[in-house]
PDB file of C-alpha atoms in Angstrom:
ATOM      1  CA  UNK A 872     -17.032  17.517  41.717  1.00 44.00           C
ATOM      2  CA  UNK A 873     -14.468  15.300  42.896  1.00 47.00           C
ATOM      3  CA  UNK A 874     -11.980  16.311  40.886  1.00 44.00           C
ATOM      4  CA  UNK A 875     -12.314  20.404  41.340  1.00 35.00           C
ATOM      5  CA  UNK A 876     -12.231  19.107  44.790  1.00 38.00           C
ATOM      6  CA  UNK A 877      -8.286  17.246  44.859  1.00 46.00           C
ATOM      7  CA  UNK A 878      -7.119  20.218  42.825  1.00 42.00           C
ATOM      8  CA  UNK A 879      -8.025  22.866  45.313  1.00 36.00           C
ATOM      9  CA  UNK A 880      -6.679  20.245  47.638  1.00 44.00           C
ATOM     10  CA  UNK A 881      -3.297  19.894  46.026  1.00 43.00           C
ATOM     11  CA  UNK A 882      -3.228  23.778  46.131  1.00 40.00           C
ATOM     12  CA  UNK A 883      -3.616  23.960  49.306  1.00 39.00           C
ATOM     13  CA  UNK A 884      -1.194  21.395  49.991  1.00 46.00           C
ATOM     14  CA  UNK A 885       1.246  22.847  48.356  1.00 45.00           C
ATOM     15  CA  UNK A 886       1.398  26.186  49.530  1.00 45.00           C
ATOM     16  CA  UNK A 887       0.364  27.926  46.457  1.00 39.00           C
ATOM     17  CA  UNK A 888       3.809  28.397  45.459  1.00 41.00           C
ATOM     18  CA  UNK A 889       2.195  31.514  43.818  1.00 36.00           C
ATOM     19  CA  UNK A 890       3.277  33.812  46.557  1.00 38.00           C
ATOM     20  CA  UNK A 891       6.605  31.885  47.783  1.00 39.00           C
ATOM     21  CA  UNK A 892       8.782  32.604  44.852  1.00 43.00           C
ATOM     22  CA  UNK A 893      11.494  30.038  42.864  1.00 46.00           C
ATOM     23  CA  UNK A 894      14.127  29.224  43.333  1.00 44.00           C
ATOM     24  CA  UNK A 895      16.099  28.283  39.797  1.00 52.00           C
ATOM     25  CA  UNK A 896      17.504  24.725  40.665  1.00 69.00           C
ATOM     26  CA  UNK A 897      15.645  21.117  39.696  1.00 91.00           C
ATOM     27  CA  UNK A 898      16.457  18.189  40.453  1.00 94.00           C
ATOM     28  CA  UNK A 899      18.741  16.447  38.552  1.00 92.00           C
ATOM     29  CA  UNK A 900      19.462  19.734  36.502  1.00 90.00           C
ATOM     30  CA  UNK A 901      22.087  21.691  36.592  1.00 86.00           C
ATOM     31  CA  UNK A 902      21.160  24.422  39.568  1.00 81.00           C
ATOM     32  CA  UNK A 903      20.544  28.002  37.811  1.00 68.00           C
ATOM     33  CA  UNK A 904      21.227  31.130  38.913  1.00 64.00           C
ATOM     34  CA  UNK A 905      19.033  33.345  41.012  1.00 64.00           C
ATOM     35  CA  UNK A 906      19.582  36.764  42.260  1.00 58.00           C
ATOM     36  CA  UNK A 907      19.061  35.489  45.735  1.00 66.00           C
ATOM     37  CA  UNK A 908      21.231  35.498  48.294  1.00 63.00           C
ATOM     38  CA  UNK A 909      23.406  32.298  47.900  1.00 70.00           C
ATOM     39  CA  UNK A 910      26.739  30.534  49.978  1.00 73.00           C
ATOM     40  CA  UNK A 911      28.829  27.609  48.755  1.00 80.00           C
ATOM     41  CA  UNK A 912      29.725  25.507  50.846  1.00 80.00           C
ATOM     42  CA  UNK A 913      31.681  22.176  49.668  1.00 76.00           C
ATOM     43  CA  UNK A 914      32.635  19.483  52.362  1.00 79.00           C
ATOM     44  CA  UNK A 915      35.430  18.845  53.656  1.00 79.00           C
ATOM     45  CA  UNK A 916      36.894  15.265  51.780  1.00 81.00           C
ATOM     46  CA  UNK A 917      33.154  15.193  49.580  1.00 85.00           C
ATOM     47  CA  UNK A 918      32.221  15.397  46.008  1.00 89.00           C
ATOM     48  CA  UNK A 919      30.060  17.832  46.173  1.00 92.00           C
ATOM     49  CA  UNK A 920      29.047  21.264  47.456  1.00 92.00           C
ATOM     50  CA  UNK A 921      25.988  21.942  48.546  1.00 93.00           C
ATOM     51  CA  UNK A 922      24.377  25.250  47.716  1.00 93.00           C
ATOM     52  CA  UNK A 923      22.271  27.577  49.984  1.00 93.00           C
ATOM     53  CA  UNK A 924      19.508  29.938  49.394  1.00 92.00           C
ATOM     54  CA  UNK A 925      18.184  32.136  51.646  1.00 91.00           C
ATOM     55  CA  UNK A 926      14.801  33.977  49.727  1.00 89.00           C
ATOM     56  CA  UNK A 927      13.568  37.447  50.611  1.00 89.00           C
ATOM     57  CA  UNK A 928      10.082  35.350  52.094  1.00 91.00           C
ATOM     58  CA  UNK A 929      12.478  33.592  54.810  1.00 94.00           C
ATOM     59  CA  UNK A 930      12.643  30.061  52.264  1.00 95.00           C
ATOM     60  CA  UNK A 931      16.113  28.881  52.429  1.00 95.00           C
ATOM     61  CA  UNK A 932      17.013  26.026  50.090  1.00 95.00           C
ATOM     62  CA  UNK A 933      20.259  24.227  50.353  1.00 95.00           C
ATOM     63  CA  UNK A 934      20.639  22.222  46.796  1.00 94.00           C
ATOM     64  CA  UNK A 935      23.528  19.082  47.418  1.00 95.00           C
ATOM     65  CA  UNK A 936      25.371  19.274  43.410  1.00 94.00           C
ATOM     66  CA  UNK A 937      27.174  16.420  42.499  1.00 94.00           C
ATOM     67  CA  UNK A 938      31.179  17.345  41.545  1.00 90.00           C
ATOM     68  CA  UNK A 939      29.866  16.318  37.619  1.00 90.00           C
ATOM     69  CA  UNK A 940      27.254  19.399  38.025  1.00 92.00           C
ATOM     70  CA  UNK A 941      24.160  18.007  38.365  1.00 95.00           C
ATOM     71  CA  UNK A 942      21.335  18.940  41.431  1.00 96.00           C
ATOM     72  CA  UNK A 943      21.069  15.542  43.633  1.00 97.00           C
ATOM     73  CA  UNK A 944      19.402  16.296  46.165  1.00 97.00           C
ATOM     74  CA  UNK A 945      17.677  19.461  47.784  1.00 97.00           C
ATOM     75  CA  UNK A 946      16.045  20.124  51.277  1.00 97.00           C
ATOM     76  CA  UNK A 947      13.857  23.167  51.889  1.00 97.00           C
ATOM     77  CA  UNK A 948      12.314  24.923  54.675  1.00 97.00           C
ATOM     78  CA  UNK A 949      10.742  28.342  55.366  1.00 96.00           C
ATOM     79  CA  UNK A 950       7.312  29.693  55.680  1.00 96.00           C
ATOM     80  CA  UNK A 951       5.934  28.874  52.324  1.00 93.00           C
ATOM     81  CA  UNK A 952       5.963  26.275  50.358  1.00 91.00           C
ATOM     82  CA  UNK A 953       8.675  26.308  47.528  1.00 92.00           C
ATOM     83  CA  UNK A 954       7.469  26.373  44.407  1.00 93.00           C
ATOM     84  CA  UNK A 955       8.282  22.381  43.978  1.00 94.00           C
ATOM     85  CA  UNK A 956       7.189  22.065  40.330  1.00 96.00           C
ATOM     86  CA  UNK A 957      10.245  24.417  39.841  1.00 93.00           C
ATOM     87  CA  UNK A 958      12.974  22.472  42.103  1.00 95.00           C
ATOM     88  CA  UNK A 959      11.597  18.846  41.252  1.00 96.00           C
ATOM     89  CA  UNK A 960      11.639  19.650  37.849  1.00 96.00           C
ATOM     90  CA  UNK A 961      10.626  16.594  35.367  1.00 96.00           C
ATOM     91  CA  UNK A 962      10.021  14.709  38.546  1.00 97.00           C
ATOM     92  CA  UNK A 963       7.344  16.790  39.421  1.00 97.00           C
ATOM     93  CA  UNK A 964       4.272  14.666  37.737  1.00 96.00           C
ATOM     94  CA  UNK A 965       5.837  11.153  40.002  1.00 95.00           C
ATOM     95  CA  UNK A 966       4.530  13.823  43.119  1.00 93.00           C
ATOM     96  CA  UNK A 967       2.256  15.093  41.603  1.00 93.00           C
ATOM     97  CA  UNK A 968       0.594  10.918  40.420  1.00 93.00           C
ATOM     98  CA  UNK A 969       2.103   9.602  43.965  1.00 91.00           C
ATOM     99  CA  UNK A 970       0.484  12.796  46.169  1.00 89.00           C
ATOM    100  CA  UNK A 971      -2.776  11.805  44.238  1.00 88.00           C
ATOM    101  CA  UNK A 972      -2.786   8.113  45.420  1.00 85.00           C
ATOM    102  CA  UNK A 973      -3.018   9.329  49.072  1.00 79.00           C
ATOM    103  CA  UNK A 974      -5.512   9.700  51.264  1.00 74.00           C
ATOM    104  CA  UNK A 975      -6.330  13.595  51.743  1.00 69.00           C
ATOM    105  CA  UNK A 976      -8.243  13.484  54.924  1.00 54.00           C
ATOM    106  CA  UNK A 977      -5.860  14.999  57.558  1.00 57.00           C
ATOM    107  CA  UNK A 978      -2.782  14.352  55.772  1.00 63.00           C
ATOM    108  CA  UNK A 979       0.465  16.982  56.786  1.00 76.00           C
ATOM    109  CA  UNK A 980       2.848  15.252  55.705  1.00 88.00           C
ATOM    110  CA  UNK A 981       4.197  13.246  51.311  1.00 91.00           C
ATOM    111  CA  UNK A 982       6.832  10.490  51.475  1.00 92.00           C
ATOM    112  CA  UNK A 983       7.225   8.641  48.656  1.00 94.00           C
ATOM    113  CA  UNK A 984       9.833   6.053  48.194  1.00 96.00           C
ATOM    114  CA  UNK A 985      10.622   4.646  45.232  1.00 96.00           C
ATOM    115  CA  UNK A 986      13.535   3.637  43.291  1.00 97.00           C
ATOM    116  CA  UNK A 987      13.811   6.755  40.812  1.00 96.00           C
ATOM    117  CA  UNK A 988      12.622   9.285  44.079  1.00 98.00           C
ATOM    118  CA  UNK A 989      12.562  10.063  47.699  1.00 98.00           C
ATOM    119  CA  UNK A 990      11.213  12.752  49.177  1.00 97.00           C
ATOM    120  CA  UNK A 991       9.649  13.810  52.769  1.00 96.00           C
ATOM    121  CA  UNK A 992       7.477  16.937  52.813  1.00 94.00           C
ATOM    122  CA  UNK A 993       5.305  18.371  55.594  1.00 93.00           C
ATOM    123  CA  UNK A 994       4.501  21.153  57.837  1.00 92.00           C
ATOM    124  CA  UNK A 995       1.335  23.405  58.137  1.00 88.00           C
ATOM    125  CA  UNK A 996       1.587  27.192  57.460  1.00 85.00           C
ATOM    126  CA  UNK A 997       4.934  29.429  58.698  1.00 91.00           C
ATOM    127  CA  UNK A 998       7.094  25.605  58.998  1.00 93.00           C
ATOM    128  CA  UNK A 999       6.844  23.646  55.602  1.00 95.00           C
ATOM    129  CA  UNK A1000       9.659  21.663  55.761  1.00 97.00           C
ATOM    130  CA  UNK A1001      11.082  18.973  52.895  1.00 97.00           C
ATOM    131  CA  UNK A1002      13.960  16.526  51.630  1.00 98.00           C
ATOM    132  CA  UNK A1003      14.162  14.958  48.133  1.00 98.00           C
ATOM    133  CA  UNK A1004      17.331  12.969  46.557  1.00 98.00           C
ATOM    134  CA  UNK A1005      17.018  11.184  43.300  1.00 98.00           C
ATOM    135  CA  UNK A1006      18.834   7.230  44.498  1.00 98.00           C
ATOM    136  CA  UNK A1007      20.705   6.936  41.801  1.00 97.00           C
ATOM    137  CA  UNK A1008      22.970   9.821  41.298  1.00 97.00           C
ATOM    138  CA  UNK A1009      24.034   9.987  45.436  1.00 96.00           C
ATOM    139  CA  UNK A1010      27.437  10.194  45.050  1.00 94.00           C
ATOM    140  CA  UNK A1011      29.821   7.084  46.408  1.00 91.00           C
ATOM    141  CA  UNK A1012      29.189   6.984  50.154  1.00 90.00           C
ATOM    142  CA  UNK A1013      26.799   9.467  50.376  1.00 93.00           C
ATOM    143  CA  UNK A1014      23.669   8.695  53.448  1.00 94.00           C
ATOM    144  CA  UNK A1015      20.355  10.411  52.675  1.00 96.00           C
ATOM    145  CA  UNK A1016      20.360  10.947  56.456  1.00 95.00           C
ATOM    146  CA  UNK A1017      22.488  13.644  56.182  1.00 93.00           C
ATOM    147  CA  UNK A1018      20.159  15.767  53.479  1.00 95.00           C
ATOM    148  CA  UNK A1019      18.892  19.048  55.973  1.00 92.00           C
TER     149      UNK A1019
END
């Protein structure tokens, strides 16, 4: 019974991404193609670009893409939690393992700070936000505080 309760709480925390649609970028991989509205920007003097995807359901995802073509950071905001399995890619298992160790009662945010993955996620219905990055892939001089 405890296992089923934990699975149910995890699905609720993830915002039932089944209803939130998908974004086609995975942390550490090349950004994917999408039929959604996408905007590209390269900050002056930066060796990375920011690709912003606005989804029909109101979720906005910012993909930080290194010069080598890999997503090193993500940020999201919107009325629904995006599909974190798709956004985190191979790092989703780390997310699941770390959240399983956190107390379930009253949790409205998740903070994971590991050498291989940093993730902050929180919010409530109609106001979810989060950001994640791979410390080893950050471009030289990049400040993670700028991920938003």
